[in-house]
Amino acid sequence: MTDINPAALSPEDIVDESDRQRARLDRAGDRWMAEAEGRTFARDAGVRQALRSDLQTGRDRAREQAALIRSRIEERPMKATVLALGVGVLIGLLLRR
């Protein structure tokens, strides 16, 4: 650490040093943001394609699950009805409180 004589510093010296540090940090932050934006825009098309692919996979999985549920309901309609009634009663009891 450097020894600084506090009596030798004026308020302007402290403010100037603070301004220099703030300006240096601002410049460093601006450089970091510019680099990050460059990397982001460079792979933007790849990210969009990956997102579309993931959405399509999710839709396909949801359709498969819906078809499976429909088939199980058609196989055992009474069981599905009793389960739906039980869930409805539980939701009703929770909402009553």
Short mmCIF file of C-alpha atoms in Angstrom, two decimals:
data_model
loop_
_atom_site.label_atom_id
_atom_site.label_comp_id
_atom_site.label_asym_id
_atom_site.label_seq_id
_atom_site.Cartn_x
_atom_site.Cartn_y
_atom_site.Cartn_z
CA MET A 1 0.00 0.00 0.00
CA THR A 2 1.11 3.50 -0.60
CA ASP A 3 1.32 5.93 2.21
CA ILE A 4 -0.82 8.93 1.45
CA ASN A 5 -0.81 11.96 3.61
CA PRO A 6 -4.52 12.78 4.07
CA ALA A 7 -3.66 16.37 4.92
CA ALA A 8 -2.01 16.79 1.51
CA LEU A 9 -5.16 15.70 -0.36
CA SER A 10 -7.82 18.18 -1.25
CA PRO A 11 -11.46 17.25 -1.89
CA GLU A 12 -10.87 17.93 -5.59
CA ASP A 13 -8.07 15.34 -5.66
CA ILE A 14 -10.37 12.72 -4.20
CA VAL A 15 -13.18 13.56 -6.62
CA ASP A 16 -10.77 13.56 -9.58
CA GLU A 17 -9.41 10.14 -8.65
CA SER A 18 -12.95 8.83 -8.23
CA ASP A 19 -13.92 10.24 -11.65
CA ARG A 20 -10.87 8.64 -13.29
CA GLN A 21 -11.68 5.25 -11.77
CA ARG A 22 -15.34 5.53 -12.77
CA ALA A 23 -14.37 6.48 -16.34
CA ARG A 24 -11.92 3.56 -16.53
CA LEU A 25 -14.58 1.14 -15.31
CA ASP A 26 -17.12 2.62 -17.75
CA ARG A 27 -14.73 2.08 -20.65
CA ALA A 28 -13.99 -1.48 -19.54
CA GLY A 29 -17.72 -2.19 -19.24
CA ASP A 30 -18.37 -0.74 -22.68
CA ARG A 31 -15.65 -2.95 -24.19
CA TRP A 32 -17.07 -6.01 -22.45
CA MET A 33 -20.60 -5.25 -23.68
CA ALA A 34 -19.39 -4.68 -27.26
CA GLU A 35 -17.53 -8.00 -27.25
CA ALA A 36 -20.56 -9.83 -25.85
CA GLU A 37 -22.88 -8.27 -28.43
CA GLY A 38 -20.52 -9.32 -31.21
CA ARG A 39 -20.49 -12.91 -30.00
CA THR A 40 -24.27 -12.93 -29.52
CA PHE A 41 -25.11 -11.57 -32.96
CA ALA A 42 -22.60 -13.91 -34.61
CA ARG A 43 -24.42 -16.97 -33.32
CA ASP A 44 -27.91 -15.47 -33.38
CA ALA A 45 -29.06 -17.58 -36.32
CA GLY A 46 -27.81 -20.75 -34.64
CA VAL A 47 -29.64 -19.92 -31.44
CA ARG A 48 -32.88 -19.29 -33.34
CA GLN A 49 -32.59 -22.59 -35.15
CA ALA A 50 -31.86 -24.43 -31.91
CA LEU A 51 -34.84 -22.76 -30.25
CA ARG A 52 -37.14 -23.72 -33.11
CA SER A 53 -35.89 -27.28 -32.95
CA ASP A 54 -36.46 -27.43 -29.18
CA LEU A 55 -39.96 -26.01 -29.56
CA GLN A 56 -40.81 -28.57 -32.23
CA THR A 57 -39.49 -31.37 -30.02
CA GLY A 58 -41.61 -30.09 -27.14
CA ARG A 59 -44.71 -29.92 -29.32
CA ASP A 60 -44.14 -33.46 -30.58
CA ARG A 61 -43.70 -34.75 -27.04
CA ALA A 62 -46.87 -32.97 -25.88
CA ARG A 63 -48.83 -34.50 -28.79
CA GLU A 64 -47.51 -37.96 -27.93
CA GLN A 65 -48.47 -37.54 -24.28
CA ALA A 66 -51.96 -36.29 -25.22
CA ALA A 67 -52.47 -39.30 -27.49
CA LEU A 68 -51.33 -41.64 -24.70
CA ILE A 69 -53.70 -40.04 -22.20
CA ARG A 70 -56.61 -40.24 -24.67
CA SER A 71 -55.96 -43.94 -25.24
CA ARG A 72 -55.84 -44.65 -21.50
CA ILE A 73 -59.09 -42.75 -20.97
CA GLU A 74 -60.72 -44.76 -23.77
CA GLU A 75 -59.43 -48.01 -22.23
CA ARG A 76 -60.79 -47.26 -18.73
CA PRO A 77 -63.40 -44.50 -18.84
CA MET A 78 -64.76 -45.18 -15.33
CA LYS A 79 -61.34 -44.96 -13.73
CA ALA A 80 -60.65 -41.69 -15.58
CA THR A 81 -64.02 -40.29 -14.49
CA VAL A 82 -63.47 -41.19 -10.82
CA LEU A 83 -59.96 -39.71 -10.88
CA ALA A 84 -61.24 -36.49 -12.48
CA LEU A 85 -64.00 -36.28 -9.87
CA GLY A 86 -61.45 -36.75 -7.07
CA VAL A 87 -59.18 -34.05 -8.46
CA GLY A 88 -62.17 -31.70 -8.78
CA VAL A 89 -63.17 -32.30 -5.17
CA LEU A 90 -59.61 -31.65 -3.96
CA ILE A 91 -59.38 -28.42 -5.93
CA GLY A 92 -62.78 -27.36 -4.58
CA LEU A 93 -61.68 -28.00 -1.00
CA LEU A 94 -58.46 -26.06 -1.50
CA LEU A 95 -60.24 -23.10 -3.07
CA ARG A 96 -62.87 -23.01 -0.32
CA ARG A 97 -60.25 -22.13 2.28
#
